[in-house]
XYZ file of C-alpha atoms in Angstrom:
562
model
C 0.000 0.000 0.000
C 1.306 3.486 -0.853
C 1.855 5.871 1.999
C -0.765 8.513 2.708
C 0.227 11.950 1.473
C -1.478 15.246 2.183
C -1.165 18.445 0.185
C 0.562 21.180 2.151
C 0.007 24.787 1.127
C 1.237 26.405 4.346
C 3.833 29.153 4.255
C 6.182 27.277 6.602
C 6.854 24.463 4.148
C 10.051 26.112 2.871
C 11.423 26.063 6.408
C 10.338 22.441 6.770
C 12.156 21.494 3.551
C 15.378 23.344 4.364
C 15.475 21.972 7.905
C 14.662 18.332 7.269
C 15.228 17.291 3.652
C 17.269 17.490 0.480
C 16.039 17.205 -3.104
C 17.246 13.711 -3.988
C 16.458 14.211 -7.692
C 18.357 17.490 -8.136
C 20.737 17.443 -11.106
C 23.251 19.550 -9.168
C 23.665 16.651 -6.740
C 23.872 14.052 -9.514
C 20.224 13.256 -10.260
C 19.668 12.209 -13.855
C 16.777 11.751 -16.275
C 17.193 8.270 -17.765
C 14.268 8.073 -20.189
C 10.822 9.455 -20.933
C 7.824 8.686 -23.119
C 7.981 12.002 -24.967
C 9.609 15.449 -24.749
C 8.444 17.033 -27.986
C 8.047 20.603 -26.733
C 10.499 20.782 -23.804
C 13.207 18.464 -22.467
C 12.622 16.290 -19.426
C 16.036 17.194 -17.964
C 14.606 20.622 -17.077
C 12.484 18.948 -14.399
C 15.395 18.437 -12.030
C 17.209 21.757 -12.380
C 17.946 23.406 -9.055
C 16.997 26.877 -10.307
C 13.400 28.034 -10.125
C 11.561 28.014 -13.484
C 11.410 31.195 -15.555
C 9.211 32.414 -18.404
C 10.069 34.401 -21.530
C 6.888 34.990 -23.602
C 8.923 36.357 -26.515
C 11.022 33.206 -26.881
C 10.026 30.530 -29.393
C 11.612 27.359 -30.745
C 10.921 25.613 -34.044
C 8.284 23.586 -32.173
C 6.454 26.440 -30.488
C 6.642 28.609 -27.385
C 9.640 27.991 -25.144
C 8.938 26.629 -21.669
C 11.340 25.999 -18.822
C 10.213 22.490 -17.963
C 9.133 19.164 -19.466
C 6.316 19.292 -22.017
C 4.940 16.439 -24.104
C 2.866 16.568 -27.298
C -0.939 16.625 -27.323
C -3.576 13.924 -27.774
C -2.063 11.129 -25.671
C -4.633 8.382 -25.059
C -2.921 6.949 -21.970
C -0.260 8.876 -20.017
C 3.297 10.214 -20.280
C 6.143 9.260 -17.963
C 9.723 10.081 -17.058
C 12.216 7.891 -15.139
C 14.703 9.692 -12.887
C 17.744 8.222 -11.181
C 18.123 9.830 -7.764
C 21.444 11.431 -6.901
C 21.628 9.237 -3.798
C 19.654 6.294 -2.503
C 17.310 7.504 0.189
C 13.965 7.614 1.909
C 11.279 9.893 0.461
C 8.964 12.072 2.535
C 7.577 14.693 0.141
C 7.128 15.706 -3.497
C 6.670 19.029 -5.245
C 5.101 18.811 -8.711
C 5.458 22.371 -9.967
C 3.463 23.485 -13.030
C 4.678 27.104 -12.954
C 3.885 28.942 -16.229
C 2.075 25.915 -17.656
C -1.482 27.267 -17.903
C -3.785 25.536 -20.349
C -1.100 22.994 -21.129
C -0.597 21.494 -17.669
C -1.511 17.854 -16.887
C -4.728 17.513 -14.852
C -3.301 14.688 -12.741
C -0.129 12.788 -11.821
C 1.223 10.002 -9.650
C 4.720 8.874 -8.615
C 6.251 5.395 -8.445
C 9.591 4.290 -7.047
C 11.970 1.350 -7.068
C 15.133 0.163 -5.344
C 17.544 -0.912 -8.068
C 21.117 -0.154 -6.943
C 22.775 -2.573 -9.353
C 21.192 -1.480 -12.638
C 19.130 1.340 -14.087
C 15.564 0.349 -14.993
C 14.506 0.544 -18.631
C 10.944 0.626 -19.991
C 9.460 -2.838 -20.245
C 11.995 -4.650 -18.051
C 11.197 -6.613 -14.899
C 11.859 -3.745 -12.459
C 9.365 -3.839 -9.601
C 7.790 -0.392 -9.263
C 5.679 0.564 -6.253
C 3.323 3.502 -6.087
C 4.586 6.116 -3.639
C 2.273 9.048 -4.355
C -1.223 7.990 -5.454
C -2.871 9.858 -8.307
C -3.425 13.514 -7.379
C -5.050 16.464 -9.122
C -2.871 19.240 -10.547
C -3.753 22.824 -11.348
C -2.271 25.430 -13.686
C 0.903 27.380 -12.898
C 1.237 26.278 -9.280
C 3.438 24.370 -6.882
C 1.822 21.156 -5.605
C 3.566 20.005 -2.421
C 2.573 16.624 -1.019
C 4.013 15.369 2.263
C 3.758 11.901 3.784
C 1.596 11.714 6.888
C 4.110 9.306 8.415
C 7.529 10.748 7.429
C 10.836 8.894 7.396
C 9.613 5.632 5.914
C 12.192 2.850 6.093
C 11.716 2.100 2.378
C 14.781 3.115 0.374
C 14.528 4.205 -3.269
C 17.100 4.694 -6.016
C 14.779 5.697 -8.896
C 11.390 7.367 -9.299
C 8.915 7.521 -12.175
C 6.623 10.523 -12.589
C 3.458 9.764 -14.567
C 1.278 12.601 -15.907
C -2.283 12.121 -17.161
C -2.739 12.307 -20.056
C -0.026 14.739 -21.244
C 1.167 18.334 -20.838
C 3.896 20.274 -19.092
C 5.569 20.259 -15.660
C 8.187 22.880 -14.769
C 9.981 21.223 -11.845
C 9.777 17.939 -9.962
C 11.292 17.824 -6.467
C 11.794 14.620 -4.504
C 12.388 15.512 -0.863
C 13.888 13.006 1.528
C 17.031 11.895 3.309
C 20.106 10.072 2.069
C 20.520 6.429 3.033
C 24.325 6.171 3.006
C 25.974 3.167 1.380
C 29.070 2.522 3.475
C 31.998 0.351 2.341
C 32.424 -2.894 4.235
C 36.164 -2.332 4.469
C 36.662 -0.645 7.828
C 39.936 0.935 6.640
C 38.201 2.972 3.953
C 38.627 6.736 4.185
C 35.485 8.644 3.242
C 34.131 12.183 3.383
C 31.818 11.929 6.375
C 30.475 15.450 5.826
C 29.474 14.904 2.179
C 25.760 15.313 1.564
C 25.802 12.023 -0.340
C 27.026 10.273 2.805
C 24.281 11.776 4.940
C 26.126 14.871 6.159
C 23.916 17.815 7.067
C 24.412 21.402 8.197
C 22.268 21.732 11.318
C 23.074 25.292 12.430
C 24.986 28.422 11.472
C 25.505 31.964 12.701
C 24.554 33.661 9.426
C 23.838 32.876 5.762
C 23.072 36.314 4.391
C 24.600 35.909 0.915
C 24.978 32.136 0.486
C 23.038 29.197 1.940
C 24.725 27.072 4.594
C 23.771 23.778 2.903
C 25.865 24.603 -0.172
C 29.042 23.867 1.744
C 28.510 20.072 1.605
C 27.595 19.805 -2.090
C 29.676 17.816 -4.594
C 32.091 19.503 -6.994
C 33.317 23.074 -6.820
C 30.425 24.822 -8.565
C 30.577 27.370 -11.351
C 30.611 30.694 -9.485
C 30.402 32.320 -6.063
C 26.656 31.731 -5.720
C 27.010 28.072 -4.767
C 28.834 28.543 -1.463
C 28.185 29.674 2.109
C 28.695 33.405 2.625
C 27.937 35.617 5.613
C 27.376 39.357 5.845
C 30.217 41.792 6.578
C 30.945 42.189 10.267
C 31.594 45.573 11.826
C 32.551 44.502 15.340
C 36.180 43.760 16.322
C 36.743 40.124 17.250
C 33.716 38.888 15.301
C 33.524 35.335 13.971
C 30.937 33.255 12.115
C 30.351 29.533 12.520
C 28.623 26.520 11.057
C 27.842 23.106 12.611
C 27.832 19.943 10.499
C 26.282 16.675 11.630
C 28.350 13.908 10.049
C 26.634 11.151 8.090
C 27.791 8.794 10.854
C 30.164 9.151 13.813
C 33.774 8.672 12.828
C 37.463 9.263 13.428
C 38.583 12.257 11.359
C 41.995 12.549 9.691
C 41.934 15.302 7.059
C 39.922 18.350 6.074
C 39.562 20.251 2.830
C 38.353 23.854 2.992
C 37.746 25.310 -0.457
C 37.414 29.060 -1.121
C 36.744 28.634 -4.865
C 35.528 31.915 -6.469
C 35.815 33.798 -3.164
C 38.656 36.158 -4.067
C 38.021 39.385 -2.154
C 35.646 38.000 0.426
C 37.308 34.837 1.751
C 37.810 34.459 5.534
C 41.167 35.411 7.007
C 41.333 32.094 8.894
C 39.310 29.132 10.159
C 39.259 26.719 13.093
C 37.653 23.264 13.451
C 36.276 21.644 16.610
C 34.572 18.270 17.020
C 32.165 16.752 19.514
C 30.036 13.667 20.072
C 26.370 14.308 20.736
C 23.096 12.415 20.397
C 21.345 15.730 19.794
C 20.628 17.022 16.309
C 22.159 20.358 17.346
C 24.641 20.141 20.245
C 23.527 22.298 23.176
C 25.468 24.751 25.333
C 26.676 21.992 27.668
C 28.503 20.173 24.862
C 32.272 19.872 25.195
C 34.111 20.580 21.955
C 37.635 19.385 21.171
C 39.869 21.344 18.832
C 40.983 19.308 15.805
C 42.389 22.152 13.667
C 43.937 25.242 15.273
C 43.189 28.592 13.720
C 44.714 28.417 10.226
C 45.051 31.020 7.489
C 43.119 30.803 4.218
C 43.791 32.258 0.783
C 41.586 33.329 -2.119
C 40.027 30.958 -4.672
C 41.951 27.928 -3.440
C 41.604 24.416 -2.047
C 43.224 24.152 1.393
C 44.049 20.684 2.697
C 44.758 20.187 6.407
C 45.893 17.196 8.459
C 43.779 17.149 11.625
C 45.031 16.535 15.153
C 45.339 12.874 16.050
C 42.847 11.851 18.704
C 41.275 8.616 19.893
C 37.860 10.276 20.125
C 35.085 9.787 17.620
C 32.985 12.734 16.501
C 29.374 13.119 15.424
C 29.487 16.878 14.756
C 32.092 19.369 13.576
C 31.967 23.123 14.097
C 33.860 25.327 11.674
C 34.562 28.854 12.895
C 35.717 31.468 10.404
C 37.357 34.782 11.248
C 35.946 37.318 10.903
C 33.404 36.554 8.131
C 33.222 35.834 4.398
C 32.576 32.961 2.038
C 33.620 29.316 1.829
C 32.659 27.078 -1.070
C 33.089 23.564 0.315
C 34.005 21.728 3.515
C 35.094 18.095 3.323
C 35.957 15.993 6.383
C 37.786 12.753 5.636
C 37.982 9.910 8.111
C 36.913 6.409 9.022
C 33.614 5.189 10.392
C 33.461 4.590 14.130
C 32.493 1.031 15.027
C 30.556 -0.490 17.883
C 31.964 -3.346 19.953
C 30.508 -5.905 17.530
C 32.159 -4.233 14.557
C 29.032 -2.577 13.170
C 28.769 1.016 11.993
C 27.958 3.326 14.888
C 25.588 5.707 13.179
C 22.581 6.035 10.934
C 20.920 3.265 8.979
C 22.906 1.562 6.252
C 21.718 0.222 2.910
C 23.398 -3.166 3.133
C 22.099 -4.413 -0.234
C 24.794 -2.640 -2.187
C 27.804 -2.385 0.053
C 31.220 -2.972 -1.425
C 33.797 -5.514 -0.359
C 36.541 -3.361 -1.879
C 39.251 -1.511 0.001
C 38.108 1.942 -1.062
C 40.309 5.037 -1.332
C 38.719 8.459 -1.794
C 40.503 10.712 -4.259
C 41.295 14.161 -2.854
C 42.057 17.387 -4.749
C 45.697 17.633 -5.857
C 47.613 20.104 -3.676
C 51.314 20.783 -3.047
C 51.154 19.903 0.634
C 49.412 16.567 0.247
C 51.531 15.479 -2.745
C 54.857 16.515 -1.185
C 55.930 12.992 -0.169
C 55.454 11.695 -3.706
C 56.674 14.559 -5.872
C 55.835 18.101 -6.903
C 52.772 19.829 -8.309
C 53.539 22.059 -11.294
C 51.183 25.040 -11.277
C 50.972 28.804 -11.031
C 49.494 30.384 -7.942
C 48.372 33.796 -6.792
C 49.341 35.275 -3.435
C 49.159 38.841 -2.198
C 52.842 38.953 -1.248
C 53.998 38.326 -4.834
C 53.632 41.954 -5.920
C 57.259 42.837 -5.229
C 59.844 42.323 -8.021
C 61.517 39.474 -6.149
C 59.191 37.541 -3.883
C 59.139 34.245 -2.068
C 55.835 32.372 -1.964
C 54.844 31.887 1.666
C 52.729 28.848 0.857
C 55.000 27.092 -1.612
C 58.516 28.327 -0.755
C 59.218 29.095 -4.420
C 61.103 32.179 -5.617
C 59.111 34.208 -8.140
C 60.899 36.712 -10.404
C 59.743 39.063 -13.176
C 60.346 37.977 -16.768
C 59.666 38.957 -20.379
C 59.989 42.715 -19.808
C 57.604 42.587 -16.873
C 54.782 40.789 -18.687
C 55.284 37.492 -16.874
C 56.247 35.964 -13.550
C 58.800 33.179 -13.455
C 58.323 30.406 -10.880
C 61.862 29.155 -10.267
C 62.731 25.520 -9.550
C 59.088 24.529 -9.291
C 60.080 20.895 -9.875
C 63.331 18.970 -10.115
C 64.208 16.678 -13.016
C 66.360 13.861 -11.614
C 68.524 11.416 -13.575
C 70.538 8.870 -11.561
C 71.992 7.328 -14.738
C 73.902 10.220 -16.313
C 76.498 7.579 -17.094
C 76.477 3.806 -16.898
C 76.553 2.559 -13.317
C 77.100 -0.746 -11.576
C 74.556 -1.854 -9.009
C 74.639 -5.194 -7.160
C 77.197 -6.422 -9.670
C 74.954 -5.524 -12.601
C 75.699 -2.913 -15.268
C 72.937 -0.287 -15.540
C 72.866 1.548 -18.871
C 73.202 5.310 -19.268
C 69.877 7.161 -19.617
C 69.082 10.175 -21.761
C 66.365 12.774 -21.541
C 63.148 11.822 -23.335
C 60.475 14.468 -23.907
C 57.490 12.529 -25.159
C 53.709 12.855 -25.448
C 51.027 10.534 -24.103
C 47.640 10.540 -25.893
C 45.400 9.178 -23.129
C 41.898 7.788 -23.571
C 39.544 8.515 -20.648
C 38.600 5.746 -18.270
C 34.981 4.625 -18.099
C 35.426 2.473 -14.994
C 34.117 4.058 -11.793
C 34.942 3.340 -9.070
C 38.371 2.738 -10.584
C 39.884 -0.651 -9.711
C 43.611 -0.589 -9.002
C 45.332 -3.439 -10.844
C 48.983 -2.382 -11.092
C 51.581 0.180 -10.081
C 54.834 1.179 -11.743
C 57.970 3.081 -10.770
C 61.017 4.646 -12.420
C 63.814 3.824 -10.019
C 66.470 6.042 -11.591
C 64.475 8.996 -12.949
C 61.827 11.493 -12.043
C 58.831 11.625 -14.375
C 56.816 14.764 -15.113
C 53.409 15.004 -16.803
C 51.855 18.271 -17.992
C 48.385 18.317 -19.619
C 48.257 20.297 -22.867
C 44.525 20.945 -23.190
C 43.257 23.596 -20.773
C 39.673 22.499 -21.414
C 40.246 18.880 -20.438
C 38.265 17.383 -17.576
C 41.187 16.612 -15.283
C 42.940 13.383 -14.420
C 43.382 10.869 -11.626
C 46.736 10.394 -9.868
C 47.438 7.284 -7.755
C 50.712 7.112 -5.791
C 52.396 4.929 -3.194
C 55.741 4.939 -1.372
C 58.174 2.036 -1.440
C 58.123 -0.399 1.485
C 60.908 -2.127 3.397
C 60.360 -5.234 1.245
C 61.081 -3.127 -1.881
C 57.425 -3.363 -2.888
C 54.604 -0.798 -2.690
C 53.685 0.100 0.884
C 49.900 0.156 0.463
C 49.451 1.924 3.792
C 50.816 5.030 2.000
C 48.523 4.670 -1.026
C 46.878 7.981 -1.962
C 44.733 9.189 -4.851
C 44.335 12.748 -6.135
C 42.276 14.534 -8.761
C 44.397 16.968 -10.782
C 42.955 19.757 -12.899
C 43.929 20.655 -16.457
C 45.911 23.580 -14.991
C 48.164 21.328 -12.910
C 51.118 19.151 -13.839
C 52.893 16.593 -11.648
C 56.467 15.415 -11.178
C 57.039 12.014 -9.544
C 60.160 11.528 -7.433
C 62.427 8.650 -8.554
C 61.266 5.346 -7.089
C 57.723 6.481 -6.245
C 55.148 3.870 -7.223
C 52.301 5.263 -9.308
C 49.584 4.212 -11.698
C 49.881 5.136 -15.394
C 48.043 8.355 -16.296
C 44.248 8.181 -15.974
C 42.352 10.791 -18.023
C 38.820 11.666 -16.907
C 35.846 12.222 -19.222
C 37.755 13.045 -22.418
C 40.915 12.319 -24.390
C 43.851 14.228 -22.880
C 47.379 14.832 -24.168
C 50.224 14.951 -21.640
C 53.780 16.113 -22.284
C 56.131 13.828 -20.356
C 59.742 14.419 -19.283
C 61.634 11.285 -18.216
C 65.142 9.829 -18.547
C 65.384 6.462 -20.282
C 68.047 4.100 -21.605
C 65.800 1.964 -23.755
C 66.281 -1.057 -21.494
C 62.681 -1.738 -20.467
C 63.313 -3.451 -17.134
C 65.660 -0.632 -16.072
C 63.456 2.238 -17.268
C 60.158 1.099 -15.771
C 59.240 -1.589 -13.246
C 55.639 -2.788 -12.975
C 53.975 -4.814 -10.240
C 50.487 -6.332 -10.122
C 48.222 -5.389 -7.209
C 46.369 -8.429 -5.912
C 44.432 -6.572 -3.213
C 40.884 -5.598 -4.167
C 41.373 -1.816 -4.088
C 39.076 0.739 -5.708
C 39.484 4.487 -6.097
C 36.406 6.643 -5.680
C 35.833 10.179 -6.880
C 33.959 12.184 -4.192
C 30.784 12.891 -6.167
C 30.497 14.880 -9.377
C 33.563 17.094 -9.768
C 33.958 20.259 -11.831
C 37.509 19.446 -12.937
C 38.173 22.791 -14.628
C 37.062 24.774 -11.623
């Protein structure tokens, strides 16, 4: 039996939505239209846009008036439908079927069905078992129709929904409000972003959100402009600070934090501080004891900042980020491991056990100088306020920057070191090792289609560094997987890390660092490579198979160019 839903037209519904739910179908989070019966007048993908619908009466297409929504052709004798894959598996508590600006061409009625199909996407006519969630309801012209379950927080988990309209017409937006049902890895060593909205993280309180909503800070990717972050009003009182409290998707032990100020260039905070606590309350009260996990640390403009957190044996359920004195932050990511109960189970919210993974999962983090320092160097330009003098030293990177080209350029000196340990033939362990020469070559890399990415091998260049620089500034980035050498002269998998590099970043591996061959993302990418080789394959490059079942995960949809 479908749950009972009631239509809610009260003015407090916006507060109810923002406080308790997320739109599981939203394309910004990763929701996707898979198929539909018809979209003759307007595309179905418009249904799940985050932006509110708009109307331009003067705009026409070759098929008629333009509408910001999904509109099917006339004279359907049955009904039209659209199948949507939710951004995250979750429970559903409310729907909004919005017919804004569709007046005279709106559908008179609709219903919603759902299914739980984590292993495959349903296709029309297959054996997917659909259940009715929202029974058939009446719709009116140019209006929002909000239906909320009378018994919220059903235990039923859904991965896909199907909106049916009777018999045809146009719908501007379709919102599916609910809560994420996290899918945790079975491997207890896995490092995951416990604050990520897709893992059940939620902002439960903040001091101010005058210019940018607090919930933006846990979204995937880096957005496209300043509008998609958390931004407070300007403070006028000395000693002011703003704060935000995040309830983690489940209690855990935190290791690293990423604080991203993307697009905030003149309005980023001077510094931030992180504190953690464990509380059974949704919002920790005034009696809660907080433990500092990141001392007050400086931030810069339009930049990803990666911090190693204080080591502690305590587990945390909430994290408070304090920024001084005010400003904007795009994203907050908190990486760690799930806390376990005495019987080895996850100590937190409900888990969808149907589709857990037996893999040892590694989360890829943004590529930064600090985090890559043990494995090599990041080749990139950077902007800092102290670089205005003719001869300046970067505070963050320790690189000398000098003017060049008659003052039209800045030269970043010794940004990476090309190493060649075989400038002449050498003898090692009684074996003659051939002389190596510089080889500037180009790799034309096809993008991977395997996600999560399964690690099958690593390679190293024992006698040479190896640099890769992407040529195409419009490419979608690349995945870097690195590992240090162990005492047994094999990869030490406890040091295995994965990073996502942008098209504006190059990398230089230290000699002897184990790494995976280049992994392009989304599109073909050309890389210029600088390495020293002798032509003797076993001396130039050593490969080793990885027998462990290790996968690399990207943390949600990523805007690689941003």
